[in-house]
Structure formats: structure tokens, C-alpha cells
mmCIF file of C-alpha atoms in Angstrom:
data_model
loop_
_atom_site.group_PDB
_atom_site.id
_atom_site.type_symbol
_atom_site.label_atom_id
_atom_site.label_comp_id
_atom_site.label_asym_id
_atom_site.label_seq_id
_atom_site.Cartn_x
_atom_site.Cartn_y
_atom_site.Cartn_z
ATOM 1 C CA MET A 1 30.637 8.316 17.280
ATOM 2 C CA LYS A 2 27.381 7.320 15.638
ATOM 3 C CA THR A 3 25.278 4.495 17.036
ATOM 4 C CA THR A 4 24.018 1.630 14.890
ATOM 5 C CA ASP A 5 20.611 3.292 14.709
ATOM 6 C CA GLN A 6 22.098 6.636 13.700
ATOM 7 C CA ASN A 7 24.082 4.973 10.923
ATOM 8 C CA ALA A 8 20.965 3.219 9.667
ATOM 9 C CA ILE A 9 18.974 6.446 9.765
ATOM 10 C CA ALA A 10 21.702 8.364 7.938
ATOM 11 C CA ASP A 11 21.946 5.615 5.314
ATOM 12 C CA TYR A 12 18.195 5.625 4.712
ATOM 13 C CA LEU A 13 18.041 9.413 4.437
ATOM 14 C CA ASP A 14 20.904 9.251 1.967
ATOM 15 C CA GLN A 15 18.919 6.753 -0.109
ATOM 16 C CA SER A 16 15.903 9.060 0.075
ATOM 17 C CA ARG A 17 17.971 11.978 -1.155
ATOM 18 C CA ALA A 18 19.400 9.890 -3.988
ATOM 19 C CA VAL A 19 16.016 8.780 -5.309
ATOM 20 C CA LEU A 20 14.640 12.333 -5.190
ATOM 21 C CA GLU A 21 17.728 13.548 -7.044
ATOM 22 C CA ALA A 22 17.189 10.802 -9.630
ATOM 23 C CA ALA A 23 13.590 11.939 -10.129
ATOM 24 C CA LEU A 24 14.737 15.546 -10.445
ATOM 25 C CA ALA A 25 17.318 14.564 -13.075
ATOM 26 C CA ALA A 26 14.877 12.524 -15.192
ATOM 27 C CA PRO A 27 13.174 14.568 -17.961
ATOM 28 C CA ALA A 28 10.499 11.893 -18.412
ATOM 29 C CA PHE A 29 9.576 12.023 -14.734
ATOM 30 C CA LEU A 30 9.290 15.822 -14.720
ATOM 31 C CA ALA A 31 7.280 15.703 -17.957
ATOM 32 C CA ALA A 32 4.881 13.166 -16.436
ATOM 33 C CA ALA A 33 4.398 15.294 -13.309
ATOM 34 C CA SER A 34 3.727 18.340 -15.467
ATOM 35 C CA ALA A 35 1.274 16.417 -17.648
ATOM 36 C CA MET A 36 -0.494 15.148 -14.550
ATOM 37 C CA THR A 37 -0.788 18.701 -13.237
ATOM 38 C CA GLU A 38 -2.299 19.787 -16.546
ATOM 39 C CA ALA A 39 -4.764 16.887 -16.517
ATOM 40 C CA TRP A 40 -5.951 17.707 -12.993
ATOM 41 C CA VAL A 41 -6.251 21.436 -13.758
ATOM 42 C CA THR A 42 -8.272 20.712 -16.899
ATOM 43 C CA CYS A 43 -10.518 18.213 -15.129
ATOM 44 C CA LEU A 44 -11.199 20.323 -12.050
ATOM 45 C CA GLY A 45 -11.445 23.555 -14.021
ATOM 46 C CA ASN A 46 -14.191 21.980 -16.145
ATOM 47 C CA GLY A 47 -16.194 20.793 -13.148
ATOM 48 C CA GLY A 48 -14.871 17.245 -13.051
ATOM 49 C CA LYS A 49 -13.535 15.270 -10.116
ATOM 50 C CA VAL A 50 -10.459 13.302 -9.163
ATOM 51 C CA LEU A 51 -10.879 9.706 -7.955
ATOM 52 C CA LEU A 52 -7.924 8.063 -6.205
ATOM 53 C CA PHE A 53 -7.257 4.482 -5.152
ATOM 54 C CA GLY A 54 -4.545 2.131 -3.958
ATOM 55 C CA ASN A 55 -3.759 -0.475 -1.297
ATOM 56 C CA GLY A 56 -2.019 -0.183 2.072
ATOM 57 C CA GLY A 57 0.352 2.778 2.101
ATOM 58 C CA SER A 58 -0.915 3.747 -1.335
ATOM 59 C CA ALA A 59 -4.453 3.849 0.077
ATOM 60 C CA GLY A 60 -3.121 6.265 2.672
ATOM 61 C CA ASP A 61 -1.568 8.355 -0.101
ATOM 62 C CA ALA A 62 -4.882 8.389 -1.976
ATOM 63 C CA GLN A 63 -6.635 9.720 1.116
ATOM 64 C CA HIS A 64 -3.880 12.256 1.786
ATOM 65 C CA ILE A 65 -4.024 13.650 -1.754
ATOM 66 C CA ALA A 66 -7.828 13.812 -1.739
ATOM 67 C CA GLY A 67 -7.635 15.789 1.494
ATOM 68 C CA GLU A 68 -5.178 18.300 0.001
ATOM 69 C CA LEU A 69 -7.565 18.941 -2.893
ATOM 70 C CA LEU A 70 -10.881 18.907 -1.066
ATOM 71 C CA SER A 71 -9.718 20.941 1.920
ATOM 72 C CA ARG A 72 -6.722 23.143 1.026
ATOM 73 C CA PHE A 73 -3.011 22.952 0.389
ATOM 74 C CA ARG A 74 -1.269 26.305 0.887
ATOM 75 C CA TYR A 75 -4.155 28.714 1.395
ATOM 76 C CA ASP A 76 -7.909 29.081 1.749
ATOM 77 C CA ARG A 77 -9.922 28.674 -1.438
ATOM 78 C CA ALA A 78 -12.990 26.808 -2.712
ATOM 79 C CA PRO A 79 -12.910 23.026 -2.239
ATOM 80 C CA LEU A 80 -11.950 20.851 -5.192
ATOM 81 C CA PRO A 81 -13.913 17.613 -5.756
ATOM 82 C CA ALA A 82 -11.647 14.678 -4.954
ATOM 83 C CA LEU A 83 -12.543 11.300 -3.513
ATOM 84 C CA ALA A 84 -10.417 8.419 -2.228
ATOM 85 C CA LEU A 85 -12.136 5.125 -3.056
ATOM 86 C CA THR A 86 -10.467 3.462 -0.074
ATOM 87 C CA VAL A 87 -12.434 4.829 2.868
ATOM 88 C CA ASP A 88 -15.996 3.468 2.845
ATOM 89 C CA SER A 89 -15.818 0.123 4.639
ATOM 90 C CA SER A 90 -19.421 -0.781 3.800
ATOM 91 C CA VAL A 91 -18.891 -0.201 0.073
ATOM 92 C CA LEU A 92 -15.514 -1.956 0.046
ATOM 93 C CA THR A 93 -16.741 -5.037 1.896
ATOM 94 C CA ALA A 94 -19.974 -5.248 -0.097
ATOM 95 C CA ILE A 95 -18.114 -5.187 -3.407
ATOM 96 C CA ALA A 96 -15.424 -7.564 -2.175
ATOM 97 C CA ASN A 97 -18.065 -9.989 -0.914
ATOM 98 C CA ASP A 98 -20.275 -9.824 -4.007
ATOM 99 C CA TYR A 99 -17.723 -9.411 -6.803
ATOM 100 C CA GLY A 100 -14.286 -10.192 -5.340
ATOM 101 C CA TYR A 101 -11.523 -7.974 -3.984
ATOM 102 C CA GLU A 102 -10.119 -7.318 -7.439
ATOM 103 C CA GLN A 103 -13.250 -5.311 -8.243
ATOM 104 C CA VAL A 104 -13.354 -3.038 -5.171
ATOM 105 C CA PHE A 105 -12.135 -0.018 -7.141
ATOM 106 C CA SER A 106 -13.470 -0.779 -10.623
ATOM 107 C CA ARG A 107 -17.033 -1.055 -9.334
ATOM 108 C CA GLN A 108 -16.755 2.343 -7.664
ATOM 109 C CA VAL A 109 -15.155 3.875 -10.743
ATOM 110 C CA ALA A 110 -17.984 2.489 -12.872
ATOM 111 C CA GLY A 111 -20.540 4.172 -10.632
ATOM 112 C CA LEU A 112 -18.759 7.480 -10.097
ATOM 113 C CA ALA A 113 -16.525 8.314 -13.071
ATOM 114 C CA LYS A 114 -17.709 10.500 -15.930
ATOM 115 C CA PRO A 115 -15.916 11.474 -19.138
ATOM 116 C CA GLY A 116 -13.341 14.121 -18.321
ATOM 117 C CA ASP A 117 -12.834 13.004 -14.721
ATOM 118 C CA VAL A 118 -9.379 11.831 -13.624
ATOM 119 C CA ALA A 119 -8.818 8.407 -12.049
ATOM 120 C CA VAL A 120 -5.544 8.050 -10.147
ATOM 121 C CA GLY A 121 -4.338 4.507 -9.534
ATOM 122 C CA ILE A 122 -1.462 4.140 -7.073
ATOM 123 C CA SER A 123 0.622 0.950 -6.924
ATOM 124 C CA THR A 124 4.314 0.779 -6.103
ATOM 125 C CA SER A 125 4.598 -2.569 -7.913
ATOM 126 C CA GLY A 126 2.582 -1.508 -10.951
ATOM 127 C CA ARG A 127 0.604 -4.729 -10.828
ATOM 128 C CA SER A 128 -1.917 -4.583 -7.958
ATOM 129 C CA PRO A 129 -4.906 -6.407 -9.518
ATOM 130 C CA ASN A 130 -7.608 -4.134 -8.082
ATOM 131 C CA VAL A 131 -5.727 -0.998 -9.149
ATOM 132 C CA VAL A 132 -5.255 -2.430 -12.639
ATOM 133 C CA GLU A 133 -8.986 -3.208 -12.854
ATOM 134 C CA GLY A 134 -9.832 0.300 -11.632
ATOM 135 C CA LEU A 135 -7.708 1.840 -14.382
ATOM 136 C CA LYS A 136 -9.306 -0.405 -17.005
ATOM 137 C CA MET A 137 -12.729 0.795 -15.911
ATOM 138 C CA ALA A 138 -11.590 4.418 -15.929
ATOM 139 C CA ARG A 139 -10.631 4.103 -19.582
ATOM 140 C CA ALA A 140 -13.964 2.445 -20.355
ATOM 141 C CA CYS A 141 -15.806 5.335 -18.671
ATOM 142 C CA GLY A 142 -13.925 7.982 -20.649
ATOM 143 C CA ALA A 143 -11.978 9.241 -17.646
ATOM 144 C CA VAL A 144 -8.308 10.187 -17.845
ATOM 145 C CA ALA A 145 -6.365 7.295 -16.304
ATOM 146 C CA VAL A 146 -3.151 8.213 -14.512
ATOM 147 C CA GLY A 147 -0.834 6.050 -12.475
ATOM 148 C CA PHE A 148 1.676 6.507 -9.687
ATOM 149 C CA THR A 149 4.072 3.564 -9.673
ATOM 150 C CA GLY A 150 7.714 2.479 -9.401
ATOM 151 C CA GLU A 151 10.498 2.283 -11.953
ATOM 152 C CA ASP A 152 8.722 -0.527 -13.842
ATOM 153 C CA PRO A 153 5.052 0.378 -14.525
ATOM 154 C CA ARG A 154 4.339 -3.243 -15.484
ATOM 155 C CA ASP A 155 0.611 -3.954 -15.901
ATOM 156 C CA MET A 156 -0.427 -0.376 -15.174
ATOM 157 C CA GLY A 157 1.656 1.207 -17.910
ATOM 158 C CA PRO A 158 -0.470 0.329 -20.960
ATOM 159 C CA LEU A 159 -3.659 1.356 -19.133
ATOM 160 C CA CYS A 160 -2.548 4.876 -18.209
ATOM 161 C CA ASP A 161 -2.705 8.081 -20.181
ATOM 162 C CA ILE A 162 0.041 9.394 -17.879
ATOM 163 C CA VAL A 163 2.434 7.329 -15.742
ATOM 164 C CA LEU A 164 4.519 8.804 -12.937
ATOM 165 C CA ALA A 165 7.218 6.176 -12.446
ATOM 166 C CA ALA A 166 9.332 6.814 -9.344
ATOM 167 C CA PRO A 167 12.955 5.843 -10.135
ATOM 168 C CA SER A 168 13.247 3.079 -7.555
ATOM 169 C CA ALA A 169 12.258 -0.531 -6.874
ATOM 170 C CA SER A 170 12.045 0.047 -3.105
ATOM 171 C CA THR A 171 8.462 0.391 -1.881
ATOM 172 C CA PRO A 172 9.092 2.976 0.877
ATOM 173 C CA LEU A 173 11.295 5.095 -1.388
ATOM 174 C CA ILE A 174 8.712 4.952 -4.160
ATOM 175 C CA GLN A 175 6.045 6.094 -1.700
ATOM 176 C CA GLN A 176 8.209 9.046 -0.646
ATOM 177 C CA VAL A 177 8.604 10.162 -4.252
ATOM 178 C CA HIS A 178 4.873 9.749 -4.840
ATOM 179 C CA LEU A 179 3.907 11.936 -1.916
ATOM 180 C CA ALA A 180 6.523 14.613 -2.598
ATOM 181 C CA THR A 181 5.377 14.823 -6.220
ATOM 182 C CA ALA A 182 1.698 14.780 -5.280
ATOM 183 C CA HIS A 183 2.342 17.735 -3.001
ATOM 184 C CA ILE A 184 3.813 19.880 -5.761
ATOM 185 C CA ILE A 185 1.041 18.815 -8.160
ATOM 186 C CA CYS A 186 -1.561 19.891 -5.577
ATOM 187 C CA GLU A 187 0.297 23.162 -5.076
ATOM 188 C CA ARG A 188 0.370 23.896 -8.811
ATOM 189 C CA VAL A 189 -3.298 22.939 -9.233
ATOM 190 C CA GLU A 190 -4.250 25.272 -6.397
ATOM 191 C CA ALA A 191 -2.105 28.113 -7.745
ATOM 192 C CA ARG A 192 -3.468 27.808 -11.277
ATOM 193 C CA LEU A 193 -7.135 27.451 -10.377
ATOM 194 C CA PHE A 194 -7.055 29.998 -7.572
ATOM 195 C CA PRO A 195 -4.290 32.470 -8.462
ATOM 196 C CA ARG A 196 -3.245 34.993 -5.857
ATOM 197 C CA ALA A 197 -1.640 38.349 -6.529
ATOM 198 C CA GLY A 198 2.130 38.186 -6.439
ATOM 199 C CA ARG A 199 2.305 34.406 -7.049
#
């Protein structure tokens, strides 16, 4: 007989499976993931960089993805230029103090982004003000603006060249879809830029 905790765990894992199956069954979601892969391959293949930003768990995802690109994913190869704009406490607090927290990412994007770079804004709600401002600045700088969000892209949608909308309104489930999809995007980027025999 299952305990209360076991039932809760089984229920949550069932929800996780359901949202991943929903993403798998959605042509628009798969098309967005493919388009995002193409954008990153084009950017990195042409000597550009990927800038990533978000808040809370999405900040953690930004750092995780940057690490997969800059270090490695499946196998050893040259590093790929990727930077999470969530890690420098001196920069973040200086910008927040001088310009307000809503500008902590846009100010960094303004200083770092070049035409052809990719700026990745991550917000499960689709309306985090500092992520929205970062995407606005990315467009102004000529970077490709892409967004990871939930089933309703809200404010982020019109600002993004590509939107990956996880088919859920639940923050933790959205985050799981984001990370699973980011992993396969990183894998495809690595495989295409650094092909290995037999792959």
C-alpha cells in the first residue's frame, strides 16, 4: 500500500509525463525548438554568442544552459560562447541600484549584444518585467530574441523572434519542459557544429 508521500510523488510524476507528452504532440512546440536550434547554430557558427537571463529558477536554468554550451554537453569539443546574465552580483546590484531592477538584464544586453547574437529570455509567466526589458533591448541591438515561457507567452510573445511555450500553467512543470528542451537543443547544436563520425 502506498503512503501519502508515495501517492503525491506518483501523481506529480504523472503530471510531468503528461506535460512532456503534450509538448511532444504539439507541432508548434517542436517547430519552435527546431527553429531555436537553427538560430543558435547560425549564431555560434558565425562567431556570435548566446546571452541568457531569467529570475529565480529561470536564472538557474540560464546558468545551466550556458554551462552546457561553454563547457560541453555529450563530448569534448571547443567551447561555445554563452553567458548567463544572472551571475555577477556586482553588476546586478550596481544596475539595480542605479537604474532599477527592471533594467538588470537590458543594461547588460545593451553592453554585450551584437547583431547576430542570440538573447534568451526565460520567464515561466511570460511577463517578468526585467526579462521583457532584456528582450526589448535585444531587438534594439539587432540580436535574435528568443523566449522560453509557459502556455501563454503574454508580454514576451510580441518581443520574440522565436517563442518556446511549454504547454502548462504550472511553474515547476514549465521549468521541467524548459530544461528538457534546452538539453536537446544543446545536444543538436553540439552535434551540428562539431560532428563526429557515425553520428
